[in-house]
Coordinates of C-alpha atoms in Angstrom, one line a residue:
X219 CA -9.8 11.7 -15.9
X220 CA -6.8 9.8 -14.9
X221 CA -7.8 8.7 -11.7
X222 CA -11.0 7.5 -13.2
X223 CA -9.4 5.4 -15.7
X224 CA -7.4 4.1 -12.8
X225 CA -10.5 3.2 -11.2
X226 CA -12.4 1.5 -13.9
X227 CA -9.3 -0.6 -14.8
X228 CA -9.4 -1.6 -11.1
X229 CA -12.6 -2.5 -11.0
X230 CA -12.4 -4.6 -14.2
X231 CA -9.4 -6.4 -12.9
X232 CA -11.6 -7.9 -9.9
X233 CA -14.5 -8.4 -12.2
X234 CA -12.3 -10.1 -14.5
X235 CA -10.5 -12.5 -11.9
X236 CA -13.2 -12.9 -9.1
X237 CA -16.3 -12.4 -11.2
X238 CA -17.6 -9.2 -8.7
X239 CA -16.9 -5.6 -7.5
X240 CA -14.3 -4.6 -5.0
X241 CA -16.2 -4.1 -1.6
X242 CA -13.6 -1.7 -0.2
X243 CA -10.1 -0.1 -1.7
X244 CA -7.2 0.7 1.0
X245 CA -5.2 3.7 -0.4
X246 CA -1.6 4.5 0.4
X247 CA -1.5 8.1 0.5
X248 CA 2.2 9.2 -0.1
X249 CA 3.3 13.7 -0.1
X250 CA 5.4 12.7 -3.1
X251 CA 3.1 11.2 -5.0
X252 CA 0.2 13.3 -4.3
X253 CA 2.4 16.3 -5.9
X254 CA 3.8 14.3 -8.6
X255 CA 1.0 12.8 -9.9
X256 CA -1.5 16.3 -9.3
X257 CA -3.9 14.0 -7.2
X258 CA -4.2 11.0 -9.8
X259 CA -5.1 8.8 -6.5
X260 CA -7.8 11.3 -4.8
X261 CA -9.7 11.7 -8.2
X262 CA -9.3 7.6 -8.0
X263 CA -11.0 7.4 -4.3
X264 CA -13.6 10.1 -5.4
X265 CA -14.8 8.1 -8.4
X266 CA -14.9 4.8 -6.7
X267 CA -17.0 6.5 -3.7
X268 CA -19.1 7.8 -6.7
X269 CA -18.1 11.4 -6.3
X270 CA -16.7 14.0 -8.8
X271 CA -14.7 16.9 -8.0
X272 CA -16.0 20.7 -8.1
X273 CA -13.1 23.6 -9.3
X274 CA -13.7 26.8 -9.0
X275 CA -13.0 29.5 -11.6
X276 CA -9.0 28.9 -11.6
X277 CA -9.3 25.2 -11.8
X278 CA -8.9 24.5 -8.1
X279 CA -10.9 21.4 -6.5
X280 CA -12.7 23.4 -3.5
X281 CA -15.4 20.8 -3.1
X282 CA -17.1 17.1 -4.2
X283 CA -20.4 16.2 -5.5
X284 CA -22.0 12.9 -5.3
X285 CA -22.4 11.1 -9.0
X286 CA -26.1 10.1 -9.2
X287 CA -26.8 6.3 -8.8
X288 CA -28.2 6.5 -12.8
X289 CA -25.2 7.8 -14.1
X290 CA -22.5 5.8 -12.3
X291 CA -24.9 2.9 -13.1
X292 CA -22.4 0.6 -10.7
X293 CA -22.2 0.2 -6.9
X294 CA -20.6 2.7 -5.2
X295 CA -17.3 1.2 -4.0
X296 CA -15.9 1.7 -0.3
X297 CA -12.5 3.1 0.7
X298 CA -10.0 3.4 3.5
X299 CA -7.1 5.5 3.6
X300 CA -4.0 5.7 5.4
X301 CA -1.9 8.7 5.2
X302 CA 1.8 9.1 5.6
X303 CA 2.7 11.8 7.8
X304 CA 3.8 14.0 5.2
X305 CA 0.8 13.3 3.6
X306 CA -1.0 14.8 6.4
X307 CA 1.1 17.7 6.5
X308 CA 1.2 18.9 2.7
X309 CA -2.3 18.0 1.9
X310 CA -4.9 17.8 4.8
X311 CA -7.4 20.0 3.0
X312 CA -7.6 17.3 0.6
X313 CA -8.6 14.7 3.4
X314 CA -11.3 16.5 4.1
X315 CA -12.7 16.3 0.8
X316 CA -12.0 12.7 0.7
X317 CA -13.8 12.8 4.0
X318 CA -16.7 15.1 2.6
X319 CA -17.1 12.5 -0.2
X320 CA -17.5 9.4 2.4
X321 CA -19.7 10.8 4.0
X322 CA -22.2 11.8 1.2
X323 CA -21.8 8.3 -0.2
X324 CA -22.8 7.1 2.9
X325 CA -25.5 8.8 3.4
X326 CA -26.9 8.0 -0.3
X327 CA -29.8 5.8 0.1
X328 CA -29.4 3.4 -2.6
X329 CA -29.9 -0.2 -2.9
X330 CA -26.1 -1.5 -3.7
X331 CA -24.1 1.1 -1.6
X332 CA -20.8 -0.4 0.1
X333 CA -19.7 2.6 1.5
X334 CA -23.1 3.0 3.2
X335 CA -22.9 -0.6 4.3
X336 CA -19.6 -0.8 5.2
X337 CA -20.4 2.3 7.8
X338 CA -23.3 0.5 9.4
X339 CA -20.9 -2.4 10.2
X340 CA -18.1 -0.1 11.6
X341 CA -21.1 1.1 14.0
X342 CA -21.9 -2.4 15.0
X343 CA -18.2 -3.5 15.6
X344 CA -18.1 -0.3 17.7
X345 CA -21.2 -1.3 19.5
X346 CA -19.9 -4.5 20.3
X347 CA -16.3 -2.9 21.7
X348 CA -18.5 -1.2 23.8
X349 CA -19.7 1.9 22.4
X350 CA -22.9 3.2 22.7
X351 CA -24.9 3.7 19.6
X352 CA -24.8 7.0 19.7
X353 CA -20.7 7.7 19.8
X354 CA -20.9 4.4 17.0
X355 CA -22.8 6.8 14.4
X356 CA -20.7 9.4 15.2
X357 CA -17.5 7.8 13.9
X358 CA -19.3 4.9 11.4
X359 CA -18.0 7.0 8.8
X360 CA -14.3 7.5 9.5
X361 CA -12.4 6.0 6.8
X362 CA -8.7 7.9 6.9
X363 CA -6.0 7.0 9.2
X364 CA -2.8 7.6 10.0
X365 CA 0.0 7.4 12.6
X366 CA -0.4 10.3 15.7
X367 CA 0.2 14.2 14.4
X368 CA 3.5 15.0 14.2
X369 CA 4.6 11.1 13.8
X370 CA 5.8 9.7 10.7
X371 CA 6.5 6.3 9.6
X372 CA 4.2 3.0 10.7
X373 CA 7.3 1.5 13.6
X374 CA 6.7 -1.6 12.8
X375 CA 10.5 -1.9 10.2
X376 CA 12.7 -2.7 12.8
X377 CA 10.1 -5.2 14.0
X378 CA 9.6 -6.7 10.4
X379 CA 13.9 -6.9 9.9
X380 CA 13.8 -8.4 14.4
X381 CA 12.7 -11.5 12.9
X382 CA 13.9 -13.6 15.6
X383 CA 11.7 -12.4 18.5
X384 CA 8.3 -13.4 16.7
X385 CA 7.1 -16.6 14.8
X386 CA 3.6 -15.3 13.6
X387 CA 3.4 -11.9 11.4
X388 CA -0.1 -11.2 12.5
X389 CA 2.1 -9.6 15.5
X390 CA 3.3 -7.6 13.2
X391 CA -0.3 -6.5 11.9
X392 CA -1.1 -5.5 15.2
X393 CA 1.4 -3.4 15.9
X394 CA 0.4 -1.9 12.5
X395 CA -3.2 -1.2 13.6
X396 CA -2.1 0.1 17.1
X397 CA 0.5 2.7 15.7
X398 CA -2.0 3.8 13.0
X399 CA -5.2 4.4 14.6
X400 CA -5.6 7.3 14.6
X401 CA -9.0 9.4 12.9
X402 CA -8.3 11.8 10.3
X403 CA -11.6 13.2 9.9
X404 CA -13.5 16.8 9.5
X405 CA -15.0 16.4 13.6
X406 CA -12.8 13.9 15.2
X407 CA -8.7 15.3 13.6
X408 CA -6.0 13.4 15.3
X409 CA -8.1 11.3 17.7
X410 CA -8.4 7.8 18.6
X411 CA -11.0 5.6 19.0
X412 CA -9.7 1.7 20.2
X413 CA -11.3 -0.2 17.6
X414 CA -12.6 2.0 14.9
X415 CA -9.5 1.5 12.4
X416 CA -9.9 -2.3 12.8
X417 CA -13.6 -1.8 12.1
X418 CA -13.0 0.2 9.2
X419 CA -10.7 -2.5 7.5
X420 CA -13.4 -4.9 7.2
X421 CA -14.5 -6.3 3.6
X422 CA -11.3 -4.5 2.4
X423 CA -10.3 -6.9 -0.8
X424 CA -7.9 -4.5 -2.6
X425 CA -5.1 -2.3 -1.8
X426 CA -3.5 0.6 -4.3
X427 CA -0.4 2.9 -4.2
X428 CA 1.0 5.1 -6.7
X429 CA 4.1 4.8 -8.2
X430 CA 5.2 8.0 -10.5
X431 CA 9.0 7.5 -9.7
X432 CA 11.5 5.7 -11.7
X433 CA 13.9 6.4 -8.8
X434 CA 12.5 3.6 -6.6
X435 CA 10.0 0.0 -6.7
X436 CA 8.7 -2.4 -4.1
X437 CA 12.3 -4.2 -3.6
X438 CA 14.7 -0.6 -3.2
X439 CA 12.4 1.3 -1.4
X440 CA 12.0 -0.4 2.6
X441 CA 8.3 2.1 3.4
X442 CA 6.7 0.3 0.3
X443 CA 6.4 -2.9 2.0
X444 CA 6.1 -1.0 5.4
X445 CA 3.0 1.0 4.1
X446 CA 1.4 -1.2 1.6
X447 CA 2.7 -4.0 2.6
X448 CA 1.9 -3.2 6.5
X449 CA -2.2 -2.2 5.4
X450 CA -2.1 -5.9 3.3
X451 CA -1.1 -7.5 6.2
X452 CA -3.5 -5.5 8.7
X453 CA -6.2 -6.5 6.5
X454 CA -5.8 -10.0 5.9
X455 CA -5.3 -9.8 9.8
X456 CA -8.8 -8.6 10.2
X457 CA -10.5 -10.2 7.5
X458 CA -8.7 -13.6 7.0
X459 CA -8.4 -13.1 3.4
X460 CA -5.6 -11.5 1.7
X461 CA -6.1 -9.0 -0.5
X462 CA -5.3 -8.4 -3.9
X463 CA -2.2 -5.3 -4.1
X464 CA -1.7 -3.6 -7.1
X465 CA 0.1 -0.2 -8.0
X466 CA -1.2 2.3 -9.7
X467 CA 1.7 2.9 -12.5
X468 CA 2.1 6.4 -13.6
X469 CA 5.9 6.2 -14.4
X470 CA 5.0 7.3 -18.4
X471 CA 3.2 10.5 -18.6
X472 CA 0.0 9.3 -20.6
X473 CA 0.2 5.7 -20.5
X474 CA -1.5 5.0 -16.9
X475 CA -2.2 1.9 -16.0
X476 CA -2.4 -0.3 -12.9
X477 CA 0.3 -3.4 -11.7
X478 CA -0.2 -6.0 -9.8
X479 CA 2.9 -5.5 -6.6
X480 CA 3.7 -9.2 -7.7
X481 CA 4.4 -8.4 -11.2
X482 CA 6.1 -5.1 -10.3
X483 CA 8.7 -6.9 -7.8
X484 CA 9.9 -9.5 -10.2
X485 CA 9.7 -6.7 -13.3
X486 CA 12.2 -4.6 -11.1
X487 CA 14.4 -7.7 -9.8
X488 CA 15.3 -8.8 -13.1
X489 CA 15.9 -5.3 -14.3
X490 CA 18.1 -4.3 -11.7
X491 CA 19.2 -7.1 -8.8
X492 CA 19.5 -10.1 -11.6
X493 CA 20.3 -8.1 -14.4
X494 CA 24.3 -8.7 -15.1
X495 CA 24.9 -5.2 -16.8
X496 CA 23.8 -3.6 -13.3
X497 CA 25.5 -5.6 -11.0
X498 CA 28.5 -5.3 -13.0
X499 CA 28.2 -1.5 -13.3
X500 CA 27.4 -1.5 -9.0
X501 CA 30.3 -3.8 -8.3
X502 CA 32.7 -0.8 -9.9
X503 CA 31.5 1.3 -7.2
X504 CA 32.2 1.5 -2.9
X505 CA 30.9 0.0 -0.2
X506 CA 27.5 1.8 -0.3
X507 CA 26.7 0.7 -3.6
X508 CA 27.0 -3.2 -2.5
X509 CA 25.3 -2.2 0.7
X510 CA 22.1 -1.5 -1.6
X511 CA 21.8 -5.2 -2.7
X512 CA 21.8 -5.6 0.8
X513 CA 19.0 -3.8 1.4
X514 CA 17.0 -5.5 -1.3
X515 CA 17.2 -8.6 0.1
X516 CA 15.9 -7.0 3.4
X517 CA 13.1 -6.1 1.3
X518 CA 12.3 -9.3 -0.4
X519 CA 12.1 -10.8 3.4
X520 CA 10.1 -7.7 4.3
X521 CA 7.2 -8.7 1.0
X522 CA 7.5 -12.2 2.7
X523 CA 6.2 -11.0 6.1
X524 CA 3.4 -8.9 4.8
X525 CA 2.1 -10.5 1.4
X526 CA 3.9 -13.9 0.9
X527 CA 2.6 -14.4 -2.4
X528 CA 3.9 -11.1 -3.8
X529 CA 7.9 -13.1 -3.7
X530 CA 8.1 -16.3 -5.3
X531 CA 9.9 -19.0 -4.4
X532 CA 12.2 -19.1 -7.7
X533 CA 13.4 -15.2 -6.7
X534 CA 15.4 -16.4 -3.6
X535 CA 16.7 -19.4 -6.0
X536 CA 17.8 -16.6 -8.3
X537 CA 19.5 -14.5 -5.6
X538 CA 21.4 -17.6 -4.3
X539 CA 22.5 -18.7 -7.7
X540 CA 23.6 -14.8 -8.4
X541 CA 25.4 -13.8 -5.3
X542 CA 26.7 -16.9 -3.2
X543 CA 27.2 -19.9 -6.3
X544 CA 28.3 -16.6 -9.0
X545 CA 26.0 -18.1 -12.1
X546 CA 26.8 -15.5 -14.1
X547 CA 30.3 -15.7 -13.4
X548 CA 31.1 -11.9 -12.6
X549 CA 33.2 -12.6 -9.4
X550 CA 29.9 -11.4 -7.4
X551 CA 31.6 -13.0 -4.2
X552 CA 35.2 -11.6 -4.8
X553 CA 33.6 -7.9 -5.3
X554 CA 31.7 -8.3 -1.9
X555 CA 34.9 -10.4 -0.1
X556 CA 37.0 -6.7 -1.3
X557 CA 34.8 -4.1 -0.7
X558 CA 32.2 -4.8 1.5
X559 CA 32.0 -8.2 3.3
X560 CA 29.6 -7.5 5.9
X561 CA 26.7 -6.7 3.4
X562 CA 27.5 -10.1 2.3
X563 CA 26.4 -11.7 6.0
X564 CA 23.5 -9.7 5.5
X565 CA 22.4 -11.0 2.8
X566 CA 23.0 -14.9 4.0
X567 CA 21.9 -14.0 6.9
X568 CA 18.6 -13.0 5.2
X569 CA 18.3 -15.9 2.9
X570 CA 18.8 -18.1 5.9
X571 CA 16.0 -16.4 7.8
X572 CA 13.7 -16.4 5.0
X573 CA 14.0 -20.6 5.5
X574 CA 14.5 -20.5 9.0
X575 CA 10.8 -18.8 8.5
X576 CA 9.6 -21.3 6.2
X577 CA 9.0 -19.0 3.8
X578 CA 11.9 -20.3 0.8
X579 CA 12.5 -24.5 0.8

């Protein structure tokens, strides 16, 4: 119920600012979440495919079942999913339900089916990689991804923070695509096929993740902007548009609702990295508590690189005024000069890129 509320308010947010239906969702598929949040985001992907769950006796999801075209009276929205490796390892049952209910969406007949349309243009882009028709069918309707089995993480952080040995993020999105190719479906587990994520990413005009933690956001947690941040950018790579990113906020048991990732980074930079009660309280700690502004500013540069209109300009302003000119007058630069100088370079060092980059004036 929750994940179909998630979905409707998804779809009425791209009704509401682009006057039509999303085309194709890109999920973030976290282990965390998934067990926090009892599957809030699968019931999500199954409702905008136009499926429903089927439990069994002890309230166990053992299968899916396509809506009819009547009742959903809506097209049936296409998805692609990439998995963390944790993901992969907790829940992989599960993908093959969200794989079971692709594929019966695509095969629905109807006569406003994305998912059914976004399969016969994987086949084409895999016919014109080189693929004969036949081995095209076969994997038209992969839509979950993921690194190798056994890998975890995306590899492309240490390239994000190397900023100096590339001028162009879409290098970036390629290494993305490369290092996260590979299928995650019921025939074809934990193979790769050059070309068929890239195909797959096409007419994708929304990304979702989850967020059920109070713990962590978009600016203190560095695989936010890797994952969501990484599929944002492989998408706008592939399709020249950049898609809208929102979280799915499930941080108050019974009050779900989704966020844009724009609104959730400045909600969490003025509640924490701006706000003078917690820097004063973090400044009475060591080294490592310093260090964590640090890595927030690493962050901001990383939403920068992947979705550049997710930071606004007026947030590096702020963290200037804050941290090298002291606005708030809380001996910010004498707490750093004592206890932990070299988060300080950082953090120039940062804002410094960010203009060497063009991307704060």
């Amino acid at each position: 119920a929750v994940g179909q509320k998630l979905a409707r308010a998804l779809i009425d947010a791209k009704l509401k600012s682009e006057g039509k239906y999303p085309r194709k969702v890109a999920f973030t598929l976290w282990g965390g979440e998934f067990i926090r949040t009892q599957g809030v985001n699968i019931g999500e992907i199954f409702y905008l495919l136009g499926c429903e769950p089927i439990w069994d006796s002890r309230k166990r999801v053992q299968d899916v079942r396509l809506i009819p075209s009547d009742k959903l009276n809506r097209p049936r929205i296409d998805v692609v999913v990439q998995t963390s490796g944790q993901f992969r390892g907790i829940a992989s049952s599960r993908m093959k339900l969200i794989d079971k209910a692709v594929q019966l969406a695509a095969e629905a007949e109807e006569e406003e089916n994305f998912v059914r349309e976004g399969s016969l243009l994987v086949a084409k882009a895999l016919v014109e990689a080189g693929l004969s028709p036949a081995q095209a069918k076969e994997y038209q309707n992969a839509r979950i991804f993921g690194g190798a089995n056994g890998g975890y993480g995306t590899g492309i952080q240490g390239m994000v923070q190397a900023s100096g040995n590339w001028e162009d993020p879409a290098a970036i999105a390629e290494t993305y695509i490369h290092n996260m190719n590979t299928i995650y479906s019921d025939n074809h587990w934990n193979e790769n096929v050059q070309g068929l994520f890239r195909a797959a990413l096409q007419n994708t005009d929304a990304v979702v993740q989850s967020r059920s933690s109070n713990s962590w956001g978009p600016l203190s947690l560095d695989h936010v902007y890797e994952f969501t941040g990484g599929i944002n950018l492989a998408v706008k790579n592939v399709t020249g548009k950049d898609p809208s990113a929102y979280f799915n906020d499930l941080r108050t048991p019974g009050q779900a609702k989704i966020q844009e990732v724009s609104e959730a980074i400045m909600v969490e930079a003025h509640s924490s990295i701006l706000n003078p009660k917690y820097i004063s309280e973090m400044m009475q700690e060591g080294p490592s508590a310093l260090q964590s502004f640090a890595a927030v500013f690493e962050n901001s540069f990383g939403w920068e690189t992947m979705k550049p209109d997710a930071v606004k300009d007026h947030l590096w302003d702020k963290y200037k005024e804050v941290y090298v000119d002291d606005s708030l007058k809380l001996g910010v630069p004498q707490a750093f000069e004592q206890k932990n100088p070299y988060a300080m370079q950082q953090m120039t060092a940062v804002m410094l890129e960010a203009i060497r980059q063009g991307m704060w004036s």
